[in-house]
Amino acid sequence: ELKKIQKVIQIETVGNPAEGYIEGDTDINLNRVRIEGPASIVDMCAYAKVQIDVEGATNNISASAPIVLYDTLGDRIDMSRLSMNIDTISVNQNILFTKTVPITCIPSGKPVDGYKANGKVELSPSMITIAGPRPVLDNITQIAIPSSAVNINDEDSTYKTIVNINGYLPSGVTASDRNFGGKR
């Protein structure tokens, strides 16, 4: 009995970019593969995957990668009795430069009469590691939070606020930690 299914193509990177670089977004020309063959073998197909080697990379990588099928245990499936509508896909893996820079902020506004700001602004974190194209990051020396984001107008005690720094990163620049939500 013949059977046809479609599977989303997963991308797996192998290795690590050069020190000071991280993996950025991955783009592929197709994201699904159609698989056809005996139902007993097709039913074993849990996912389709391509691998791209990023070991030591300092620039974006463009490559053609073969599609490999795997079962639920992560073992390769013998594809000799299967046919796919495509055997390889084009993969573009962005490689981003990283740089650690200070975060700065000068608050705006005036405290309540009789109070005075002490001029000390504590930021946590006070540094951020950003990622992007090297020519862009070479020109960044700090991430400045605008005064309008930290307004101490009419405050009469220690003022604390949370600012989403992602909104203040230059275009094409992101926090290098993918788990960083931007709020500090």
Short mmCIF file of N, CA and C in Angstrom, two decimals:
data_model
loop_
_atom_site.label_atom_id
_atom_site.label_comp_id
_atom_site.label_asym_id
_atom_site.label_seq_id
_atom_site.Cartn_x
_atom_site.Cartn_y
_atom_site.Cartn_z
N GLU A 1 0.84 -1.19 0.00
CA GLU A 1 0.00 0.00 0.00
C GLU A 1 0.88 1.24 0.00
N LEU A 2 0.68 2.12 -0.99
CA LEU A 2 1.43 3.35 -1.07
C LEU A 2 0.78 4.43 -0.22
N LYS A 3 1.61 5.29 0.30
CA LYS A 3 1.10 6.38 1.14
C LYS A 3 1.92 7.63 0.86
N LYS A 4 1.25 8.79 0.96
CA LYS A 4 1.91 10.08 0.79
C LYS A 4 1.70 10.91 2.06
N ILE A 5 2.76 11.57 2.49
CA ILE A 5 2.65 12.50 3.62
C ILE A 5 3.53 13.71 3.33
N GLN A 6 3.32 14.76 4.11
CA GLN A 6 4.20 15.93 4.06
C GLN A 6 4.78 16.14 5.44
N LYS A 7 6.03 16.54 5.48
CA LYS A 7 6.70 16.84 6.75
C LYS A 7 7.38 18.20 6.64
N VAL A 8 7.34 18.93 7.76
CA VAL A 8 8.07 20.19 7.85
C VAL A 8 9.55 19.85 7.92
N ILE A 9 10.37 20.62 7.22
CA ILE A 9 11.80 20.38 7.22
C ILE A 9 12.44 21.16 8.36
N GLN A 10 13.11 20.45 9.25
CA GLN A 10 13.81 21.08 10.37
C GLN A 10 15.25 21.36 9.95
N ILE A 11 15.79 22.44 10.51
CA ILE A 11 17.18 22.80 10.25
C ILE A 11 17.99 22.56 11.52
N GLU A 12 19.11 21.88 11.38
CA GLU A 12 20.01 21.65 12.51
C GLU A 12 21.39 22.17 12.14
N THR A 13 21.92 23.02 13.00
CA THR A 13 23.29 23.48 12.76
C THR A 13 24.25 22.56 13.49
N VAL A 14 25.39 22.36 12.88
CA VAL A 14 26.42 21.50 13.45
C VAL A 14 27.65 22.37 13.70
N GLY A 15 28.22 22.26 14.88
CA GLY A 15 29.39 23.05 15.22
C GLY A 15 29.01 24.39 15.81
N ASN A 16 30.01 25.22 16.02
CA ASN A 16 29.80 26.55 16.58
C ASN A 16 30.52 27.57 15.72
N PRO A 17 29.89 28.76 15.56
CA PRO A 17 30.59 29.82 14.83
C PRO A 17 31.87 30.21 15.58
N ALA A 18 32.72 30.99 14.94
CA ALA A 18 33.96 31.47 15.56
C ALA A 18 33.63 32.25 16.83
N GLU A 19 34.62 32.36 17.72
CA GLU A 19 34.42 33.11 18.95
C GLU A 19 34.04 34.55 18.62
N GLY A 20 33.03 35.07 19.32
CA GLY A 20 32.55 36.42 19.06
C GLY A 20 31.44 36.48 18.04
N TYR A 21 30.97 35.31 17.58
CA TYR A 21 29.89 35.23 16.60
C TYR A 21 28.82 34.26 17.11
N ILE A 22 27.59 34.47 16.67
CA ILE A 22 26.50 33.54 17.00
C ILE A 22 25.68 33.27 15.75
N GLU A 23 24.86 32.26 15.82
CA GLU A 23 23.94 31.95 14.73
C GLU A 23 22.77 32.92 14.78
N GLY A 24 22.42 33.45 13.63
CA GLY A 24 21.25 34.30 13.50
C GLY A 24 20.11 33.48 12.92
N ASP A 25 19.25 34.13 12.18
CA ASP A 25 18.11 33.46 11.57
C ASP A 25 18.56 32.53 10.45
N THR A 26 17.74 31.52 10.21
CA THR A 26 17.99 30.59 9.12
C THR A 26 16.83 30.70 8.14
N ASP A 27 17.16 30.82 6.87
CA ASP A 27 16.15 30.88 5.82
C ASP A 27 16.34 29.68 4.90
N ILE A 28 15.21 29.08 4.51
CA ILE A 28 15.26 27.98 3.56
C ILE A 28 14.31 28.28 2.41
N ASN A 29 14.59 27.72 1.23
CA ASN A 29 13.75 28.03 0.07
C ASN A 29 12.44 27.25 0.09
N LEU A 30 12.39 26.13 0.76
CA LEU A 30 11.15 25.35 0.94
C LEU A 30 11.12 24.85 2.38
N ASN A 31 9.93 24.75 2.96
CA ASN A 31 9.88 24.31 4.35
C ASN A 31 9.16 22.97 4.54
N ARG A 32 8.70 22.36 3.45
CA ARG A 32 8.02 21.07 3.54
C ARG A 32 8.52 20.14 2.44
N VAL A 33 8.50 18.86 2.76
CA VAL A 33 8.84 17.84 1.76
C VAL A 33 7.68 16.84 1.70
N ARG A 34 7.36 16.41 0.47
CA ARG A 34 6.33 15.40 0.27
C ARG A 34 7.03 14.05 0.11
N ILE A 35 6.60 13.09 0.90
CA ILE A 35 7.23 11.77 0.93
C ILE A 35 6.21 10.75 0.45
N GLU A 36 6.67 9.82 -0.41
CA GLU A 36 5.77 8.79 -0.92
C GLU A 36 6.50 7.45 -0.92
N GLY A 37 5.74 6.41 -0.56
CA GLY A 37 6.33 5.07 -0.55
C GLY A 37 5.43 4.09 0.17
N PRO A 38 5.95 2.90 0.48
CA PRO A 38 5.16 1.91 1.21
C PRO A 38 4.70 2.47 2.56
N ALA A 39 3.44 2.28 2.88
CA ALA A 39 2.86 2.83 4.11
C ALA A 39 3.66 2.43 5.34
N SER A 40 4.18 1.21 5.37
CA SER A 40 4.92 0.74 6.55
C SER A 40 6.18 1.57 6.79
N ILE A 41 6.79 2.06 5.73
CA ILE A 41 8.00 2.88 5.88
C ILE A 41 7.61 4.35 6.08
N VAL A 42 6.65 4.83 5.31
CA VAL A 42 6.21 6.22 5.42
C VAL A 42 5.71 6.51 6.84
N ASP A 43 4.99 5.56 7.43
CA ASP A 43 4.47 5.75 8.79
C ASP A 43 5.58 5.89 9.84
N MET A 44 6.77 5.41 9.53
CA MET A 44 7.90 5.54 10.46
C MET A 44 8.50 6.94 10.45
N CYS A 45 8.21 7.73 9.42
CA CYS A 45 8.81 9.06 9.26
C CYS A 45 8.25 10.02 10.30
N ALA A 46 9.08 10.39 11.26
CA ALA A 46 8.65 11.35 12.29
C ALA A 46 8.98 12.78 11.86
N TYR A 47 10.14 12.96 11.23
CA TYR A 47 10.52 14.31 10.80
C TYR A 47 11.59 14.25 9.71
N ALA A 48 11.67 15.37 9.00
CA ALA A 48 12.68 15.55 7.95
C ALA A 48 13.63 16.64 8.43
N LYS A 49 14.92 16.44 8.17
CA LYS A 49 15.90 17.39 8.70
C LYS A 49 17.03 17.58 7.70
N VAL A 50 17.58 18.80 7.70
CA VAL A 50 18.82 19.08 6.98
C VAL A 50 19.80 19.64 7.99
N GLN A 51 21.08 19.39 7.74
CA GLN A 51 22.13 19.89 8.62
C GLN A 51 23.00 20.87 7.85
N ILE A 52 23.43 21.91 8.56
CA ILE A 52 24.35 22.87 7.97
C ILE A 52 25.49 23.10 8.95
N ASP A 53 26.70 23.04 8.44
CA ASP A 53 27.90 23.16 9.26
C ASP A 53 28.26 24.63 9.45
N VAL A 54 28.29 25.09 10.72
CA VAL A 54 28.65 26.48 11.02
C VAL A 54 29.97 26.58 11.77
N GLU A 55 30.70 25.49 11.86
CA GLU A 55 31.96 25.46 12.62
C GLU A 55 32.92 26.54 12.14
N GLY A 56 33.29 27.43 13.07
CA GLY A 56 34.27 28.47 12.79
C GLY A 56 33.79 29.60 11.89
N ALA A 57 32.50 29.65 11.60
CA ALA A 57 31.97 30.64 10.65
C ALA A 57 32.06 32.07 11.20
N THR A 58 32.40 33.00 10.31
CA THR A 58 32.41 34.43 10.63
C THR A 58 31.56 35.21 9.64
N ASN A 59 31.01 34.53 8.65
CA ASN A 59 30.16 35.15 7.64
C ASN A 59 28.92 34.29 7.43
N ASN A 60 27.90 34.87 6.82
CA ASN A 60 26.69 34.12 6.50
C ASN A 60 27.05 32.93 5.61
N ILE A 61 26.29 31.85 5.75
CA ILE A 61 26.54 30.63 5.00
C ILE A 61 25.35 30.34 4.10
N SER A 62 25.61 30.08 2.84
CA SER A 62 24.60 29.63 1.89
C SER A 62 25.05 28.28 1.38
N ALA A 63 24.17 27.29 1.50
CA ALA A 63 24.54 25.94 1.10
C ALA A 63 23.31 25.17 0.63
N SER A 64 23.56 24.15 -0.14
CA SER A 64 22.53 23.21 -0.53
C SER A 64 22.71 22.00 0.37
N ALA A 65 21.64 21.58 1.04
CA ALA A 65 21.75 20.50 2.02
C ALA A 65 20.77 19.38 1.70
N PRO A 66 21.20 18.11 1.83
CA PRO A 66 20.30 16.99 1.57
C PRO A 66 19.29 16.81 2.69
N ILE A 67 18.10 16.42 2.32
CA ILE A 67 17.03 16.15 3.29
C ILE A 67 17.15 14.71 3.74
N VAL A 68 17.13 14.50 5.06
CA VAL A 68 17.23 13.16 5.64
C VAL A 68 15.99 12.94 6.51
N LEU A 69 15.44 11.73 6.45
CA LEU A 69 14.25 11.39 7.23
C LEU A 69 14.64 10.60 8.47
N TYR A 70 13.91 10.83 9.56
CA TYR A 70 14.19 10.19 10.85
C TYR A 70 12.92 9.63 11.45
N ASP A 71 13.10 8.59 12.27
CA ASP A 71 11.96 8.02 13.00
C ASP A 71 11.83 8.70 14.36
N THR A 72 10.88 8.26 15.17
CA THR A 72 10.63 8.90 16.46
C THR A 72 11.79 8.76 17.44
N LEU A 73 12.67 7.78 17.23
CA LEU A 73 13.82 7.59 18.11
C LEU A 73 15.03 8.42 17.64
N GLY A 74 14.87 9.12 16.52
CA GLY A 74 15.97 9.92 16.00
C GLY A 74 16.92 9.15 15.11
N ASP A 75 16.53 7.95 14.71
CA ASP A 75 17.36 7.13 13.82
C ASP A 75 17.01 7.45 12.37
N ARG A 76 18.04 7.44 11.52
CA ARG A 76 17.82 7.67 10.09
C ARG A 76 16.99 6.55 9.50
N ILE A 77 16.11 6.93 8.61
CA ILE A 77 15.27 5.95 7.92
C ILE A 77 15.93 5.62 6.58
N ASP A 78 15.94 4.34 6.22
CA ASP A 78 16.42 3.93 4.91
C ASP A 78 15.47 4.50 3.86
N MET A 79 15.96 5.40 3.05
CA MET A 79 15.10 6.11 2.11
C MET A 79 15.11 5.47 0.72
N SER A 80 15.71 4.29 0.58
CA SER A 80 15.85 3.66 -0.74
C SER A 80 14.50 3.31 -1.37
N ARG A 81 13.49 3.06 -0.58
CA ARG A 81 12.17 2.69 -1.13
C ARG A 81 11.19 3.85 -1.08
N LEU A 82 11.70 5.03 -0.74
CA LEU A 82 10.84 6.21 -0.66
C LEU A 82 11.21 7.19 -1.77
N SER A 83 10.25 8.00 -2.15
CA SER A 83 10.55 9.10 -3.07
C SER A 83 10.07 10.39 -2.42
N MET A 84 10.82 11.48 -2.72
CA MET A 84 10.46 12.79 -2.19
C MET A 84 10.39 13.76 -3.37
N ASN A 85 9.56 14.77 -3.22
CA ASN A 85 9.44 15.75 -4.30
C ASN A 85 10.71 16.59 -4.44
N ILE A 86 11.52 16.68 -3.37
CA ILE A 86 12.82 17.36 -3.43
C ILE A 86 13.81 16.56 -2.60
N ASP A 87 15.06 16.56 -3.01
CA ASP A 87 16.09 15.83 -2.26
C ASP A 87 16.98 16.76 -1.45
N THR A 88 17.12 18.01 -1.93
CA THR A 88 17.96 18.98 -1.24
C THR A 88 17.23 20.31 -1.19
N ILE A 89 17.63 21.16 -0.24
CA ILE A 89 17.09 22.51 -0.18
C ILE A 89 18.24 23.50 0.00
N SER A 90 17.98 24.73 -0.39
CA SER A 90 18.95 25.80 -0.18
C SER A 90 18.74 26.39 1.21
N VAL A 91 19.83 26.50 1.96
CA VAL A 91 19.79 27.02 3.31
C VAL A 91 20.69 28.24 3.40
N ASN A 92 20.17 29.31 3.99
CA ASN A 92 20.96 30.50 4.27
C ASN A 92 20.98 30.68 5.78
N GLN A 93 22.15 30.53 6.36
CA GLN A 93 22.34 30.67 7.81
C GLN A 93 23.06 31.98 8.08
N ASN A 94 22.38 32.90 8.77
CA ASN A 94 23.02 34.16 9.14
C ASN A 94 23.96 33.94 10.31
N ILE A 95 25.13 34.52 10.22
CA ILE A 95 26.13 34.49 11.29
C ILE A 95 26.32 35.94 11.74
N LEU A 96 26.09 36.18 13.02
CA LEU A 96 26.11 37.54 13.55
C LEU A 96 27.31 37.77 14.46
N PHE A 97 27.90 38.93 14.34
CA PHE A 97 28.98 39.37 15.22
C PHE A 97 28.36 39.78 16.55
N THR A 98 29.08 39.57 17.66
CA THR A 98 28.58 40.00 18.97
C THR A 98 29.53 41.02 19.58
N LYS A 99 28.95 41.85 20.42
CA LYS A 99 29.72 42.89 21.09
C LYS A 99 29.01 43.25 22.38
N THR A 100 29.78 43.44 23.45
CA THR A 100 29.20 43.85 24.74
C THR A 100 29.43 45.35 24.91
N VAL A 101 28.33 46.05 25.17
CA VAL A 101 28.39 47.51 25.32
C VAL A 101 27.63 47.92 26.58
N PRO A 102 27.95 49.11 27.14
CA PRO A 102 27.21 49.57 28.31
C PRO A 102 25.83 50.09 27.93
N ILE A 103 24.93 50.05 28.89
CA ILE A 103 23.61 50.64 28.76
C ILE A 103 23.66 51.94 29.56
N THR A 104 23.20 53.03 28.95
CA THR A 104 23.22 54.32 29.64
C THR A 104 21.83 54.93 29.66
N CYS A 105 21.62 55.81 30.65
CA CYS A 105 20.35 56.50 30.75
C CYS A 105 20.52 57.73 31.65
N ILE A 106 19.97 58.84 31.22
CA ILE A 106 19.87 60.04 32.05
C ILE A 106 18.38 60.31 32.19
N PRO A 107 17.84 60.20 33.43
CA PRO A 107 16.40 60.38 33.61
C PRO A 107 15.96 61.82 33.32
N SER A 108 14.68 61.96 33.06
CA SER A 108 14.10 63.28 32.85
C SER A 108 13.16 63.61 34.01
N GLY A 109 12.73 64.85 34.09
CA GLY A 109 11.78 65.28 35.10
C GLY A 109 12.45 65.75 36.38
N LYS A 110 11.61 66.28 37.29
CA LYS A 110 12.08 66.78 38.59
C LYS A 110 11.28 66.11 39.69
N PRO A 111 11.98 65.72 40.76
CA PRO A 111 11.26 65.13 41.88
C PRO A 111 10.34 66.18 42.54
N VAL A 112 9.53 65.72 43.47
CA VAL A 112 8.64 66.60 44.24
C VAL A 112 9.48 67.68 44.92
N ASP A 113 8.89 68.88 45.11
CA ASP A 113 9.59 69.96 45.80
C ASP A 113 10.16 69.48 47.12
N GLY A 114 11.37 69.87 47.40
CA GLY A 114 12.05 69.48 48.62
C GLY A 114 12.90 68.23 48.45
N TYR A 115 12.82 67.58 47.31
CA TYR A 115 13.62 66.40 47.03
C TYR A 115 14.56 66.70 45.87
N LYS A 116 15.64 66.00 45.86
CA LYS A 116 16.63 66.20 44.80
C LYS A 116 17.14 64.83 44.34
N ALA A 117 17.26 64.68 43.03
CA ALA A 117 17.84 63.45 42.49
C ALA A 117 19.32 63.43 42.84
N ASN A 118 19.82 62.27 43.26
CA ASN A 118 21.23 62.19 43.64
C ASN A 118 22.16 62.03 42.44
N GLY A 119 21.61 61.91 41.25
CA GLY A 119 22.44 61.82 40.04
C GLY A 119 22.95 60.42 39.75
N LYS A 120 22.64 59.47 40.63
CA LYS A 120 23.09 58.10 40.40
C LYS A 120 21.96 57.30 39.77
N VAL A 121 22.27 56.70 38.66
CA VAL A 121 21.31 55.83 38.00
C VAL A 121 21.91 54.43 38.00
N GLU A 122 21.19 53.50 38.61
CA GLU A 122 21.65 52.11 38.63
C GLU A 122 20.87 51.33 37.59
N LEU A 123 21.58 50.69 36.70
CA LEU A 123 20.96 49.89 35.66
C LEU A 123 21.31 48.43 35.89
N SER A 124 20.33 47.58 35.74
CA SER A 124 20.58 46.15 35.89
C SER A 124 19.89 45.42 34.75
N PRO A 125 20.63 44.89 33.82
CA PRO A 125 22.09 44.86 33.76
C PRO A 125 22.62 46.21 33.28
N SER A 126 23.87 46.44 33.52
CA SER A 126 24.50 47.68 33.07
C SER A 126 25.20 47.49 31.73
N MET A 127 25.33 46.25 31.30
CA MET A 127 25.96 45.92 30.01
C MET A 127 25.03 44.97 29.27
N ILE A 128 25.11 44.99 27.96
CA ILE A 128 24.32 44.07 27.14
C ILE A 128 25.20 43.57 25.99
N THR A 129 25.07 42.29 25.69
CA THR A 129 25.76 41.74 24.53
C THR A 129 24.76 41.75 23.38
N ILE A 130 25.14 42.45 22.33
CA ILE A 130 24.28 42.59 21.17
C ILE A 130 24.86 41.81 20.00
N ALA A 131 24.01 41.55 19.02
CA ALA A 131 24.44 40.79 17.85
C ALA A 131 23.89 41.45 16.59
N GLY A 132 24.70 41.41 15.54
CA GLY A 132 24.28 41.98 14.26
C GLY A 132 25.44 41.94 13.29
N PRO A 133 25.26 42.57 12.14
CA PRO A 133 26.36 42.63 11.17
C PRO A 133 27.54 43.42 11.76
N ARG A 134 28.75 42.93 11.53
CA ARG A 134 29.93 43.56 12.12
C ARG A 134 30.05 45.05 11.76
N PRO A 135 29.82 45.47 10.51
CA PRO A 135 29.94 46.90 10.21
C PRO A 135 28.98 47.77 11.05
N VAL A 136 27.82 47.24 11.37
CA VAL A 136 26.86 47.99 12.20
C VAL A 136 27.35 48.04 13.64
N LEU A 137 27.77 46.90 14.19
CA LEU A 137 28.20 46.86 15.59
C LEU A 137 29.50 47.63 15.82
N ASP A 138 30.35 47.72 14.82
CA ASP A 138 31.59 48.48 14.97
C ASP A 138 31.33 49.94 15.30
N ASN A 139 30.16 50.45 14.92
CA ASN A 139 29.82 51.86 15.17
C ASN A 139 29.01 52.07 16.45
N ILE A 140 28.72 51.01 17.19
CA ILE A 140 27.93 51.14 18.42
C ILE A 140 28.85 51.08 19.62
N THR A 141 28.80 52.11 20.45
CA THR A 141 29.63 52.16 21.66
C THR A 141 28.80 52.03 22.93
N GLN A 142 27.49 52.21 22.82
CA GLN A 142 26.59 52.09 23.97
C GLN A 142 25.16 51.96 23.48
N ILE A 143 24.29 51.53 24.36
CA ILE A 143 22.85 51.55 24.09
C ILE A 143 22.28 52.57 25.05
N ALA A 144 21.78 53.67 24.49
CA ALA A 144 21.26 54.76 25.31
C ALA A 144 19.74 54.66 25.41
N ILE A 145 19.26 54.56 26.64
CA ILE A 145 17.82 54.59 26.88
C ILE A 145 17.45 56.07 26.96
N PRO A 146 16.49 56.52 26.16
CA PRO A 146 16.16 57.94 26.16
C PRO A 146 15.58 58.40 27.50
N SER A 147 15.80 59.66 27.79
CA SER A 147 15.32 60.25 29.05
C SER A 147 13.81 60.09 29.21
N SER A 148 13.10 60.13 28.11
CA SER A 148 11.64 60.02 28.17
C SER A 148 11.18 58.68 28.73
N ALA A 149 12.02 57.67 28.65
CA ALA A 149 11.66 56.34 29.15
C ALA A 149 11.80 56.23 30.66
N VAL A 150 12.56 57.16 31.28
CA VAL A 150 12.79 57.14 32.73
C VAL A 150 12.51 58.54 33.26
N ASN A 151 11.25 58.77 33.61
CA ASN A 151 10.83 60.09 34.06
C ASN A 151 10.61 60.09 35.57
N ILE A 152 11.39 60.89 36.29
CA ILE A 152 11.29 60.93 37.76
C ILE A 152 10.42 62.10 38.23
N ASN A 153 9.65 62.67 37.33
CA ASN A 153 8.78 63.79 37.65
C ASN A 153 7.86 63.45 38.82
N ASP A 154 7.85 64.33 39.84
CA ASP A 154 6.97 64.22 41.01
C ASP A 154 7.24 62.99 41.88
N GLU A 155 8.41 62.40 41.79
CA GLU A 155 8.77 61.27 42.65
C GLU A 155 9.30 61.79 43.98
N ASP A 156 9.05 61.03 45.05
CA ASP A 156 9.54 61.43 46.37
C ASP A 156 10.29 60.31 47.08
N SER A 157 10.68 59.31 46.31
CA SER A 157 11.47 58.20 46.87
C SER A 157 12.26 57.56 45.73
N THR A 158 13.00 56.55 46.07
CA THR A 158 13.78 55.85 45.05
C THR A 158 12.83 55.38 43.96
N TYR A 159 13.18 55.72 42.74
CA TYR A 159 12.33 55.41 41.60
C TYR A 159 12.88 54.18 40.87
N LYS A 160 12.00 53.22 40.65
CA LYS A 160 12.37 52.02 39.90
C LYS A 160 11.38 51.85 38.76
N THR A 161 11.90 51.42 37.64
CA THR A 161 11.04 51.15 36.49
C THR A 161 11.65 50.03 35.67
N ILE A 162 10.84 49.44 34.84
CA ILE A 162 11.29 48.41 33.91
C ILE A 162 11.18 48.99 32.51
N VAL A 163 12.26 48.88 31.76
CA VAL A 163 12.32 49.39 30.39
C VAL A 163 12.65 48.24 29.45
N ASN A 164 11.88 48.12 28.38
CA ASN A 164 12.17 47.10 27.37
C ASN A 164 13.24 47.65 26.44
N ILE A 165 14.44 47.19 26.61
CA ILE A 165 15.58 47.72 25.85
C ILE A 165 15.53 47.35 24.38
N ASN A 166 14.78 46.32 24.03
CA ASN A 166 14.70 45.91 22.63
C ASN A 166 14.22 47.06 21.74
N GLY A 167 13.37 47.92 22.27
CA GLY A 167 12.88 49.05 21.49
C GLY A 167 13.93 50.11 21.23
N TYR A 168 15.06 50.04 21.90
CA TYR A 168 16.11 51.04 21.76
C TYR A 168 17.36 50.50 21.06
N LEU A 169 17.27 49.26 20.60
CA LEU A 169 18.39 48.70 19.83
C LEU A 169 18.31 49.20 18.40
N PRO A 170 19.42 49.53 17.79
CA PRO A 170 19.41 49.99 16.40
C PRO A 170 18.83 48.92 15.46
N SER A 171 18.36 49.36 14.34
CA SER A 171 17.80 48.46 13.34
C SER A 171 18.84 47.41 12.94
N GLY A 172 18.42 46.16 12.87
CA GLY A 172 19.31 45.07 12.49
C GLY A 172 20.14 44.52 13.64
N VAL A 173 19.93 45.04 14.85
CA VAL A 173 20.68 44.61 16.03
C VAL A 173 19.71 43.96 17.01
N THR A 174 20.15 42.85 17.60
CA THR A 174 19.34 42.15 18.60
C THR A 174 20.20 41.84 19.82
N ALA A 175 19.53 41.46 20.91
CA ALA A 175 20.27 40.94 22.06
C ALA A 175 20.80 39.58 21.66
N SER A 176 22.05 39.27 22.01
CA SER A 176 22.64 38.00 21.57
C SER A 176 22.05 36.80 22.30
N ASP A 177 21.51 37.01 23.48
CA ASP A 177 20.88 35.93 24.24
C ASP A 177 19.45 35.78 23.75
N ARG A 178 19.17 34.68 23.08
CA ARG A 178 17.83 34.46 22.52
C ARG A 178 16.74 34.40 23.59
N ASN A 179 17.10 34.11 24.83
CA ASN A 179 16.12 34.05 25.91
C ASN A 179 15.88 35.39 26.57
N PHE A 180 16.63 36.42 26.15
CA PHE A 180 16.52 37.75 26.74
C PHE A 180 15.25 38.40 26.25
N GLY A 181 14.35 38.73 27.17
CA GLY A 181 13.08 39.35 26.79
C GLY A 181 13.17 40.85 26.62
N GLY A 182 14.28 41.46 26.99
CA GLY A 182 14.47 42.88 26.79
C GLY A 182 14.09 43.73 27.97
N LYS A 183 13.44 43.16 28.98
CA LYS A 183 12.98 43.97 30.10
C LYS A 183 13.95 43.89 31.25
N ARG A 184 14.49 45.03 31.61
CA ARG A 184 15.44 45.11 32.73
C ARG A 184 15.21 46.40 33.46
#
